Amino acid sequence: MTTTMFGAGPGARRSMGRIGLWGPPGSGKTTFLAALNIAVLQSADKQIRLFGTDTDSTVFLKESTAMLTRDRTFPDATEAGKQLSWVLSMDQQIQVPTKLFGKKQSANVTVDLNLDLLDEPGRMFSDRPAEAADKDDDDSGLGFDSDDDDPVSQSPDNSAESVMDQLSGCNGLVLLFDPTREWEEGDMFNYFQGTLLEIAQRRMMGRAEAGGRLPHYVAVCVTKFDHPDVYRRARRLGYRSFSPYDPYLFPRVPDEFAEEFFVSLVREADKGNAELVPNALRRFFLPERIQFFVTSAIGFHLNKSSSRFQEADSMNLAPKPGGGHLIRGPIHPINVVEPLIWLGEHLAGGTR
Amino acid sequence: MRAADPIPACPVCALPAGAGDYCECGWVLRGPRRLGPVTDAVRADFDRRLAAATLEFDARAAALVSSVPGRFARWIRGGPPDRAQWATARRQAAVAADEAVDDSTARKEFAALLRGVAPGGQALLIEVVPEGIVVTRAVMGATGAPRYEADQPVRPWPDLVPGLSAHPEERLLQLAGGRGRPETAELRDRLDEALREPAAELAGAAAVLIVCGPAGWTLPEAVAGLCAELFPGARVLRVAGDAAAAGTGSIGRLTAAMPLLHGYGVIVATVDPVTGAVAAATQPLFAPGDAPGARASVTLRRFPGDRERATLAVAVDAAWSAEPQVVAVHTIPQPEPLYQVSAVLDPSGQVRFTEPPGIGEDSRPWTEVRACVPSAVDVRPAAVDLVCAIDLAGSHGQVARRKKLVSDLLGELAREYPESAAPRVSVIGCVDHRYEPGAESKAVVRGAPLGALDHAVRALAELRGDEIRYPEAASLEDLLYEAHRMLARARKAGRVGRLLLVAGRRPHPPALTVSPRPGAPLVQPCPKRYDWRDLTRQLGKAGVGTVAVADTLPMRAAKGGFWAETGADGLYSLPAATAQALGEDLGLLVREEQRPGLPLPALAQRRFDVDLRKESR
């Protein structure tokens, strides 16, 4: 982990570790990143800023935000091996010792979370990259955030090695699961376990990690909550809730129930073994470092006539003439920035 | 025993001399005895007085028959009368015909008599006229209109009175009272024989009218009197004769010239706008009181879509509830949606059609015609409001095919409906909803409100297609909403509402619906939350018939869902749909198997260029 200390008083800055983005094709990685900027700006209760550390990242931030808001389209699929590096800067209140062996006290610091996000094509994470590369795109039928589908132009082996190295070196992981893909393809576990084993090999061989487990913080994001099939199940199974502080009353699934909801979703799949994922995570990561989130990059449609979420008219996608889909209206990301905040809080807390 | 001496007769009128001193004609049969021998002078005086009396007697009869002085000169004993004698004869003839009624009064009396006859009852008209005696039976129909049995035989005078002259002119003079007359007893016997049969049939229960004419003629008046004795209670009418026409054929003149007690009407079919039940009614042709020679016209309609010949039946125009009393059955060509029929009322209530050409008698009786009329039809030829709703999104060719189908239907309606009875038609089309910021609230329905057929044709031509912007669904629910707005109150306004929907895709749901099966297609809800199912049901409740045409018909369409519900009265795929089939399912054109074969009444309809904005308030 790389932690840079710039003091502990007002105006102090801390640079926390790296976050890796991990998910199978079509899980919404690119859109997640593109929506992050908007989510950051919409975040009311935190002083958060997001900016690129290089030109590519800044350009990506500009373009992907423009595509979502102006063009109402999804960002293009991830280019293979593209390295994006942002800084998520947030004001954090942390506990710091006033003197050696003295009592700790609260201090406001600005925490910079280096998002050297490894937005790699999803099939990089497959347990069978060569076979997976033959598979074509992800099509959920509604065009919900179909990214990560470009053929891998680089050498799969070299690229995979590089990505796995970087992932294993991250301090935190954002693991994206698309339940709609699991219903159709049932390949989530395959992508998951291949990568997990690669990371374990790199971090655990010859090292003594705390608790015998990998040290990463893992934010598991169940994506596409705005998809009617996903939302309907949240409502039907009783996981839906509303925040009284949300003026739009967008539905959410509380984080404490996100894992249960994830399991209930993947159980509906006719094939695949995604329900093994939670157990596999606990075997390899410390349970207290795992948190599930139910997220949506574009959020639900907000009807201007009502100014509140309306279940009957909640889909924020519409078919595009000639194929594909368009985002129907303004996007309202749900739980996009929160996983990163959670990671930032825990990484800044130094609980590694 | 000595054979009976012949009874002496009056030398003037030839009646048997009675016991009195004077004959009925005024001749002195037994005067006071004269003293002295019968001298030539006395004989000459007697002859002169007898000649004057016979001339006066015959001249009076001749004046009764004809106003032309010399017409019967050769038959008048004593030669043609001079001017003074003829004038005297005319005066005497006028006295004899005094208190006679004219034909018009006689018809009124007869009509009054007939009105007193109950339906099913009979009346007897005995006409004693110069040709003889004719008995006409009038059978009162259920509707109160008499039917004359005109085939009653005429009893000519020579059969009744063998002693009459064989010469028609001399016989007329004899009938009027000239040159002697037959003995009454013999005449009574023959008359009794002639009228025995009708008298027995009537059994005294029917009304009897005895018409004697011309009034003043001695023999007919005598016979009329005898008839009155045979039918106690019979009313006797003495009708003034037309002197110029006498002897030229007046048998059955009264019945022939009788005005109609009830009017006549052409039998038309009416269709209940709600149930489609077919009933027969009459479209007035002749009015009560119309006399023979009257002319009348009636405007009729053919059933939309029926270009075959129709039965043109004329019936007594009355409030009949069962079978009409039909007086004529013809067939008529129907080349035009609206046509006029002209007719002349002939004697004895016969109807003769004069226009249009091509009318011919129908060999079938009315009962057979009636049996072919269906009890109910699908067509509603009454006031119809039709909304043609078209999905305008799609390729140019596909939209053109949808419009062509509607255009064909409107063309067919224009050919089958007269302008005054044409449906009110609205043509509307929809483009796709656009689920984009600021575009969702934009109207997607365009077109023209209910109006005249030609306006609808123009509106259809002006509808332009658009690209498909939402492949999964079309804005059909918006079309249904507009159609409902225009048609929901049609029934209360006495009109029939119909909807034709021609589209390619299903509508948007009112709310986002999610299938229990993950991955099922999802369709955005209508931005205005219109509910196609609710609108379809409301249209059904309002009695609006709906026919749907889909570009391609899903297999499941027959079982349920949007197409089945909106196509409740007819469901077609676009390639299989024809204007004729759509018109039949919409109740705008009659089905071939439901052709009533009768014309429709041509009821004038009010103009209907109604401002929809007013209607929607």
Coordinates of N, CA and C in Angstrom, one line a residue, chain A residues 72 142 183 227-229 232-233 268 301 303 310-321 327-329, chain B residues 435-437 440 467-472 510-512 514-520 522-525 527 529:
Chain A
R72 N -26.6 11.2 -24.3 CA -27.5 10.2 -23.8 C -27.2 8.8 -24.3
L142 N -31.7 -5.1 -23.5 CA -32.2 -3.7 -23.4 C -31.0 -2.8 -23.6
W183 N -28.3 -13.9 -15.4 CA -29.5 -14.6 -15.8 C -29.3 -15.2 -17.2
H227 N -32.5 -1.5 -13.8 CA -33.2 -2.5 -14.7 C -34.5 -3.0 -14.1
P228 N -35.6 -2.9 -14.9 CA -36.9 -3.3 -14.3 C -36.9 -4.7 -13.7
D229 N -36.2 -5.6 -14.3 CA -36.1 -6.9 -13.8 C -35.5 -7.0 -12.4
R232 N -37.7 -4.8 -9.8 CA -39.0 -5.6 -9.5 C -38.7 -6.6 -8.4
R233 N -37.5 -7.3 -8.5 CA -37.2 -8.3 -7.5 C -36.9 -7.7 -6.2
E268 N -31.9 -17.0 -9.1 CA -32.9 -17.1 -10.1 C -32.3 -17.5 -11.5
H301 N -35.6 6.8 -14.2 CA -36.1 8.0 -14.9 C -36.9 8.8 -13.9
N303 N -39.8 11.5 -13.9 CA -40.8 12.2 -14.7 C -40.9 13.6 -14.2
Q310 N -41.4 7.4 -10.0 CA -42.6 6.8 -10.3 C -42.3 5.4 -10.8
E311 N -42.8 4.4 -10.1 CA -42.5 3.1 -10.4 C -43.0 2.7 -11.8
A312 N -44.2 3.3 -12.2 CA -44.8 2.9 -13.4 C -44.0 3.5 -14.6
D313 N -43.2 4.4 -14.4 CA -42.5 5.1 -15.5 C -41.0 5.3 -15.0
S314 N -40.4 4.2 -14.7 CA -39.1 4.3 -14.0 C -37.9 4.0 -14.9
M315 N -38.1 3.5 -16.1 CA -37.0 3.0 -16.9 C -36.4 4.2 -17.6
N316 N -35.1 4.3 -17.5 CA -34.4 5.4 -18.0 C -33.7 5.1 -19.3
L317 N -34.2 4.1 -20.0 CA -33.6 3.7 -21.3 C -34.7 3.7 -22.3
A318 N -34.3 4.0 -23.5 CA -35.3 3.8 -24.6 C -34.5 3.3 -25.8
P319 N -35.2 2.5 -26.6 CA -34.5 2.0 -27.8 C -34.1 3.1 -28.8
K320 N -33.0 2.9 -29.4 CA -32.5 3.9 -30.4 C -32.9 3.4 -31.8
P321 N -33.4 4.3 -32.6 CA -33.7 3.9 -34.0 C -32.4 3.4 -34.6
I327 N -30.2 6.9 -23.4 CA -30.6 7.2 -22.0 C -31.7 8.2 -22.2
R328 N -32.8 7.9 -21.5 CA -34.1 8.7 -21.7 C -34.0 10.1 -21.2
G329 N -33.4 10.2 -20.0 CA -33.4 11.6 -19.4 C -32.1 11.8 -18.5
Chain B
Y435 N -38.7 9.2 -26.3 CA -38.3 9.2 -24.9 C -37.0 10.0 -24.8
E436 N -37.2 11.2 -25.0 CA -36.0 12.1 -24.9 C -36.4 13.3 -24.1
P437 N -35.4 14.0 -23.5 CA -35.8 15.1 -22.7 C -36.5 16.2 -23.5
E440 N -41.0 14.1 -24.8 CA -42.0 13.1 -24.4 C -43.4 13.7 -24.3
E467 N -40.3 8.0 -39.3 CA -39.4 6.9 -39.1 C -39.8 6.3 -37.7
I468 N -39.5 5.0 -37.6 CA -39.7 4.3 -36.3 C -38.7 4.8 -35.3
R469 N -39.2 5.4 -34.2 CA -38.3 5.9 -33.2 C -38.3 5.0 -32.0
Y470 N -39.3 4.2 -31.9 CA -39.4 3.3 -30.7 C -39.8 1.9 -31.3
P471 N -38.9 1.1 -31.6 CA -39.2 -0.2 -32.3 C -40.2 -1.1 -31.6
E472 N -40.1 -1.0 -30.2 CA -40.9 -2.0 -29.5 C -42.4 -1.7 -29.5
P510 N -49.7 1.4 -20.0 CA -49.8 2.6 -19.2 C -48.8 2.7 -18.1
A511 N -48.2 1.6 -17.7 CA -47.2 1.6 -16.7 C -46.1 0.6 -17.1
L512 N -44.9 0.8 -16.6 CA -43.9 -0.2 -16.9 C -44.2 -1.5 -16.3
V514 N -43.3 -5.6 -15.8 CA -42.1 -6.5 -15.8 C -42.6 -7.9 -15.7
S515 N -42.1 -8.7 -16.7 CA -42.5 -10.1 -16.7 C -41.8 -10.8 -15.5
P516 N -42.5 -11.8 -15.0 CA -41.8 -12.6 -13.9 C -40.6 -13.3 -14.5
R517 N -40.5 -13.4 -15.8 CA -39.4 -14.1 -16.4 C -38.3 -13.1 -16.7
P518 N -37.1 -13.2 -16.1 CA -36.1 -12.2 -16.4 C -35.7 -12.2 -17.9
G519 N -35.4 -11.0 -18.4 CA -35.0 -10.8 -19.7 C -36.1 -10.7 -20.7
A520 N -37.4 -10.7 -20.3 CA -38.5 -10.5 -21.2 C -38.4 -9.1 -21.7
L522 N -39.0 -5.3 -22.5 CA -39.6 -4.3 -21.7 C -40.0 -3.1 -22.6
V523 N -41.2 -2.5 -22.4 CA -41.6 -1.4 -23.2 C -41.9 -0.3 -22.3
Q524 N -41.4 0.9 -22.7 CA -41.7 2.1 -21.9 C -43.2 2.4 -21.9
P525 N -43.6 2.9 -20.8 CA -45.1 3.3 -20.7 C -45.4 4.5 -21.5
P527 N -46.1 8.1 -22.2 CA -45.8 9.3 -21.4 C -47.1 9.9 -20.8
R529 N -49.7 8.2 -19.9 CA -50.3 7.1 -19.1 C -51.6 6.6 -19.7

